[in-house]
PDB file of C-alpha atoms in Angstrom:
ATOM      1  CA  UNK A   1     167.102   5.459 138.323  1.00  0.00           C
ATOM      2  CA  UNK A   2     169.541   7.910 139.805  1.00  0.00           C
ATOM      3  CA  UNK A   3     168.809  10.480 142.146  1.00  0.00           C
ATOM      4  CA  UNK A   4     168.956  13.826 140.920  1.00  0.00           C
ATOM      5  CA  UNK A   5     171.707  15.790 143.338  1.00  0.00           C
ATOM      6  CA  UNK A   6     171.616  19.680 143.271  1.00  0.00           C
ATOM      7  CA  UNK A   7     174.771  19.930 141.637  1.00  0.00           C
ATOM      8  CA  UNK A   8     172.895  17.205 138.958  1.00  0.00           C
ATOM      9  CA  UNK A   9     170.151  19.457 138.516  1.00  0.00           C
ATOM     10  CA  UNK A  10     172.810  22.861 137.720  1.00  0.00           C
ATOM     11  CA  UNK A  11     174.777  20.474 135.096  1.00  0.00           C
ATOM     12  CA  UNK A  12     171.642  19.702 132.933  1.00  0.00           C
ATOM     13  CA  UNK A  13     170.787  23.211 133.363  1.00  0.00           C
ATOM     14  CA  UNK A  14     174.418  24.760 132.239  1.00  0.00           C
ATOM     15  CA  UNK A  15     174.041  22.219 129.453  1.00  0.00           C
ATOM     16  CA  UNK A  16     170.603  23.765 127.929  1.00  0.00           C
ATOM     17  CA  UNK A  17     171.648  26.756 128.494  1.00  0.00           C
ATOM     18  CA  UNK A  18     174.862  25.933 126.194  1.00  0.00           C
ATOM     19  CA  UNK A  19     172.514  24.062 123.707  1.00  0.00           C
ATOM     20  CA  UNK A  20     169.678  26.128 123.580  1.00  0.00           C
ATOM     21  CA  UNK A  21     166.205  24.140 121.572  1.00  0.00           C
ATOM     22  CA  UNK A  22     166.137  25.300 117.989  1.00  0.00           C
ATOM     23  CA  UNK A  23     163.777  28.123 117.752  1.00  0.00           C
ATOM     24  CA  UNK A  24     162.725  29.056 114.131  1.00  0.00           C
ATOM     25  CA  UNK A  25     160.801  32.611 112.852  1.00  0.00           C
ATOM     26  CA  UNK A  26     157.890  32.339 111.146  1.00  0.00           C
ATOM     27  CA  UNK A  27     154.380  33.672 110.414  1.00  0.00           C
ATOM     28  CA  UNK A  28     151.044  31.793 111.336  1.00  0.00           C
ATOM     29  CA  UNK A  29     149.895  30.179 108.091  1.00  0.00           C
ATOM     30  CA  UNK A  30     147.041  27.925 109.466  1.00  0.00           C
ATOM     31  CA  UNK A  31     143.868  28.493 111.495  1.00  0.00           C
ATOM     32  CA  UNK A  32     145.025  26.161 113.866  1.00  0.00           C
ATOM     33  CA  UNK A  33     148.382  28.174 114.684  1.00  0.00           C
ATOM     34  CA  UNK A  34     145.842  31.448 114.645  1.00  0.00           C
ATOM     35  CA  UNK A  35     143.860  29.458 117.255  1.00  0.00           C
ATOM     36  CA  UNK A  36     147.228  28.458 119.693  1.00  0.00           C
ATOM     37  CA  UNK A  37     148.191  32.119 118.860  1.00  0.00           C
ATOM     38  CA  UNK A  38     144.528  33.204 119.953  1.00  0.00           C
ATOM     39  CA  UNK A  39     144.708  31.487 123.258  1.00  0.00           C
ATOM     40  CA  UNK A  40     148.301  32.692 124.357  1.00  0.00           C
ATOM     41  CA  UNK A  41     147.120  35.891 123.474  1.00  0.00           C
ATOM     42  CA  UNK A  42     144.117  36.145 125.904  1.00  0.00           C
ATOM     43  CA  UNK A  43     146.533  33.979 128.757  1.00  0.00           C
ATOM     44  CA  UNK A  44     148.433  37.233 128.596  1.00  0.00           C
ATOM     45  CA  UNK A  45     145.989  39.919 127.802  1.00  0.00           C
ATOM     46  CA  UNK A  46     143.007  38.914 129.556  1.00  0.00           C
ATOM     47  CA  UNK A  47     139.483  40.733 129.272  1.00  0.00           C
ATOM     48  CA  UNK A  48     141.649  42.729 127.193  1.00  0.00           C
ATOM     49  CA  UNK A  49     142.683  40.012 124.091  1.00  0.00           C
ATOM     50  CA  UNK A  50     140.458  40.161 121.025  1.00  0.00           C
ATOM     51  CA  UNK A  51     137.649  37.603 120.871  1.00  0.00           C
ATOM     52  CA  UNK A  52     138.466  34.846 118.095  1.00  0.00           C
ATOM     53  CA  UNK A  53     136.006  36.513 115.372  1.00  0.00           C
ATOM     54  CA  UNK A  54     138.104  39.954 115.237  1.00  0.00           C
ATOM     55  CA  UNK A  55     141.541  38.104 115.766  1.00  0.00           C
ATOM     56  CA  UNK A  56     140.728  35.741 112.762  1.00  0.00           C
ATOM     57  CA  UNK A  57     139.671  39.019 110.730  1.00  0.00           C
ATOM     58  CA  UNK A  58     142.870  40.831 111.387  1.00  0.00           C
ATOM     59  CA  UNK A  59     144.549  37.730 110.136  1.00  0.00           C
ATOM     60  CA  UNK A  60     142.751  37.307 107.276  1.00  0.00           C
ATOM     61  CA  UNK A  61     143.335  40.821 106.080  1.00  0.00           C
ATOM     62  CA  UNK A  62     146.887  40.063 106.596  1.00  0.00           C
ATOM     63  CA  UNK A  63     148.146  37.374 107.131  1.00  0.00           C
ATOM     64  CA  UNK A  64     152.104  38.463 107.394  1.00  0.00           C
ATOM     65  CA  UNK A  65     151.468  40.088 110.487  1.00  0.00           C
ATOM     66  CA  UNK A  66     151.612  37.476 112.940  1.00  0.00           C
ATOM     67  CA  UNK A  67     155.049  36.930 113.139  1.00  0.00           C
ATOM     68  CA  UNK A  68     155.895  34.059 115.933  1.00  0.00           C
ATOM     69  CA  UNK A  69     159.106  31.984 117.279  1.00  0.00           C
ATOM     70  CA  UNK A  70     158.422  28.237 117.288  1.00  0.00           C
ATOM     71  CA  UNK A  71     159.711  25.749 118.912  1.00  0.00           C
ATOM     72  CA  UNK A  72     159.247  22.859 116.724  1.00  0.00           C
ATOM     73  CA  UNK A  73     155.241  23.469 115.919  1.00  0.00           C
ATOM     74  CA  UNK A  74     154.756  25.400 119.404  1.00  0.00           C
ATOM     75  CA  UNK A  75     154.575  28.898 119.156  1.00  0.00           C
ATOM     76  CA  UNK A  76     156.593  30.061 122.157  1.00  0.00           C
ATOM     77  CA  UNK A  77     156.900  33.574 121.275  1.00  0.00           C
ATOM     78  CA  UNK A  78     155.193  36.585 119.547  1.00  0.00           C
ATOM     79  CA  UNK A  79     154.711  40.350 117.689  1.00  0.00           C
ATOM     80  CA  UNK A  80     151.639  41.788 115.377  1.00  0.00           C
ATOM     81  CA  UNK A  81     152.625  44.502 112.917  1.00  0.00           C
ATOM     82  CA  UNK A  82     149.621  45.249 111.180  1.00  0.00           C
ATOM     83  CA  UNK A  83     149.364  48.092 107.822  1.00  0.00           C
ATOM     84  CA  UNK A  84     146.381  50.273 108.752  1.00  0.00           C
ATOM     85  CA  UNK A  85     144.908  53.131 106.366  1.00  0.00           C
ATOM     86  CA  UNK A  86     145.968  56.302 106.957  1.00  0.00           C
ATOM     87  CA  UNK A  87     142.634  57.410 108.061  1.00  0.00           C
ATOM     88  CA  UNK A  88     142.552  54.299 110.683  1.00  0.00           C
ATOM     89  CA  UNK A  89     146.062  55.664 112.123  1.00  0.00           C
ATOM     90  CA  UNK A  90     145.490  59.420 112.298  1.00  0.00           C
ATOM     91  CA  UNK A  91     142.066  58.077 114.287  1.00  0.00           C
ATOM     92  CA  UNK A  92     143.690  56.088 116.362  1.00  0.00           C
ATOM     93  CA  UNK A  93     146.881  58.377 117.419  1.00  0.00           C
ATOM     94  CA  UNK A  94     144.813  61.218 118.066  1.00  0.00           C
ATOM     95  CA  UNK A  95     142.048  58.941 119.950  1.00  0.00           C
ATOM     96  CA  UNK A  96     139.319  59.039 118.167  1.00  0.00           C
ATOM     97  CA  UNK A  97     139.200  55.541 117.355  1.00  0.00           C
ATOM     98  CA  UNK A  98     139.892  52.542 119.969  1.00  0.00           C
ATOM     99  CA  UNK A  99     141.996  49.687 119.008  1.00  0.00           C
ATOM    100  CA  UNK A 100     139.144  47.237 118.933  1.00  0.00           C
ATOM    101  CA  UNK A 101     137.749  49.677 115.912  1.00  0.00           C
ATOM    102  CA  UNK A 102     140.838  49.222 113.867  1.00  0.00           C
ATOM    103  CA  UNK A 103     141.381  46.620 110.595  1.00  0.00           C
ATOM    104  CA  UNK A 104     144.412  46.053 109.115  1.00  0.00           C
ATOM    105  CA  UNK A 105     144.626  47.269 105.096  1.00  0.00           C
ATOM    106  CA  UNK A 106     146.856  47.266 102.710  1.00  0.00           C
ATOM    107  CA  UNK A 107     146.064  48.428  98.979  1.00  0.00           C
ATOM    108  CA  UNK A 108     150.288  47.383  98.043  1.00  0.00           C
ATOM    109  CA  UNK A 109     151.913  48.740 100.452  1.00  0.00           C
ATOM    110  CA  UNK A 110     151.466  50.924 103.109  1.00  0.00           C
ATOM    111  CA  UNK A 111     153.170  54.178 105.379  1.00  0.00           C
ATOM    112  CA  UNK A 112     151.176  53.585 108.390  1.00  0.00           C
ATOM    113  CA  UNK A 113     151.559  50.800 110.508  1.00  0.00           C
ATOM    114  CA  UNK A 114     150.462  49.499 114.005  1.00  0.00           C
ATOM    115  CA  UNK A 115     152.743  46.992 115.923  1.00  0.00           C
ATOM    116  CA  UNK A 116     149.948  45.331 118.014  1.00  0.00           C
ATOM    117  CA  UNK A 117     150.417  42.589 121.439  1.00  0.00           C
ATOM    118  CA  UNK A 118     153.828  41.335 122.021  1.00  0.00           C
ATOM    119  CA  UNK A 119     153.741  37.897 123.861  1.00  0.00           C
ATOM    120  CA  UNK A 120     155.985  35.488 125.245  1.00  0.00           C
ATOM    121  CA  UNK A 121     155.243  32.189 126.955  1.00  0.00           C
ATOM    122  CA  UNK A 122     155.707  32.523 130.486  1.00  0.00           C
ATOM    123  CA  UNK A 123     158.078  29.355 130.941  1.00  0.00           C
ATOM    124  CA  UNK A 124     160.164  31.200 127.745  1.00  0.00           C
ATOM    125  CA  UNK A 125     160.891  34.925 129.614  1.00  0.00           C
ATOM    126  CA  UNK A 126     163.907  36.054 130.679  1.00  0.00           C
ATOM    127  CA  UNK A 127     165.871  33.751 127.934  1.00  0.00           C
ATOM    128  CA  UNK A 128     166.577  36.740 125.607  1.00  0.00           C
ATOM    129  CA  UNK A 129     163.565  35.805 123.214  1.00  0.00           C
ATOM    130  CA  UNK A 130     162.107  39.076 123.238  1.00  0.00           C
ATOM    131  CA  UNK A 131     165.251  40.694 121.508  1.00  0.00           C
ATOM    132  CA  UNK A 132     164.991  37.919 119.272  1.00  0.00           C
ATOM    133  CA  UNK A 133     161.752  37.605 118.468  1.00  0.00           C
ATOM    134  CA  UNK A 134     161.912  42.133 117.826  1.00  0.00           C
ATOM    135  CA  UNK A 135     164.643  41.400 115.479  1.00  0.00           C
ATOM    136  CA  UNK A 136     162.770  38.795 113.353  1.00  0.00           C
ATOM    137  CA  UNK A 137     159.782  40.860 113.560  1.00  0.00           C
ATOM    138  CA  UNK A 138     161.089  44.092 112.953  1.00  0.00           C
ATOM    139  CA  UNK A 139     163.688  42.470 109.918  1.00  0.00           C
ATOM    140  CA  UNK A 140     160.731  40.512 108.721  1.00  0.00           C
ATOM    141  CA  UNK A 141     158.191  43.415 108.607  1.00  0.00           C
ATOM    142  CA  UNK A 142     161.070  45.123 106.324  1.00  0.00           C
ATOM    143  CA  UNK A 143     161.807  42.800 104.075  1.00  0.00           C
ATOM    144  CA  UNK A 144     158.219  42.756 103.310  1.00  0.00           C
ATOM    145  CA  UNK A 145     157.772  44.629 100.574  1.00  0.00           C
ATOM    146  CA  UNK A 146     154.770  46.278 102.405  1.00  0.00           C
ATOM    147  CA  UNK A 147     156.683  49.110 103.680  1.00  0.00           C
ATOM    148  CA  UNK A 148     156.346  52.270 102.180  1.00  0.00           C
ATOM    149  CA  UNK A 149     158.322  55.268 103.432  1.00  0.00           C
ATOM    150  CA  UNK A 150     158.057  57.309 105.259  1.00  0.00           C
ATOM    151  CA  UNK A 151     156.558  55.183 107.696  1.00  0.00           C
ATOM    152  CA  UNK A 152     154.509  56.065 110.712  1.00  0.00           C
ATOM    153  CA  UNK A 153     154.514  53.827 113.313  1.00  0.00           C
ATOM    154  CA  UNK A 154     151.961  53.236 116.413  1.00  0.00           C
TER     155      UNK A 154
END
């Protein structure tokens, strides 16, 4: 085996950098992504992530707003954007109800929207992702179908 020189080591690393890992967009579509999701989530968050029970009901409701970059089946990256009633988002804009009180709805489509956690993997920052992973979120959310307008956003 060769030893790795300095000069080696900034080759392999010009070369990545040149052929970056192919990333792909998509939403979680399994309990078992919601889960990986669900623990990168409280890595970043803390005391302040959503226990499983509440993370798996704002996923339930729906579904489409967990939208992630993979890296093959990882998730390395993402950004919730979650319809709320309008009630829910007057509430919760002029304080009267916290975060943890809110559920995502949607009768077809919706003017009031909350664009929850934004994560990255800590071995993915500073690698442009999040301007990536706000473009596929943002152009994903949309394209929905979901979005009425005006929208109000929080």
């Amino acid at each position: 085996m060769l030893a790795t020189t300095p000069l080696d080591a900034a080759c392999a690393e010009l070369v990545n950098a040149a052929n970056p890992p192919q990333i792909r967009s998509g939403c979680v579509t399994a309990i078992a992504q919601l889960e990986e999701l669900w623990q990168i989530d409280k890595e970043a968050y803390g005391e302040h992530s959503l226990e499983f029970d509440p993370f798996l009901k704002w996923w339930s409701a729906y579904p489409y707003g967990s939208r992630c970059l993979f890296l093959g089946s990882r998730i390395v990256a993402s950004i919730g954007i979650y319809p709320l009633s309008e009630g829910q988002f007057n509430g919760f804009v002029e304080g009267k109800i916290s975060e943890g009180a809110l559920v995502p709805y949607l009768s077809s489509k919706s003017a009031h929207w909350y664009f929850s956690g934004m994560v990255i993997l800590p071995e993915y920052q500073n690698r442009g992702l999040a301007r990536r992973l706000l473009r596929m979120g943002v152009g994903g959310w949309m394209r929905s179908g979901h979005l009425e307008y005006p929208a109000q956003v929080c």
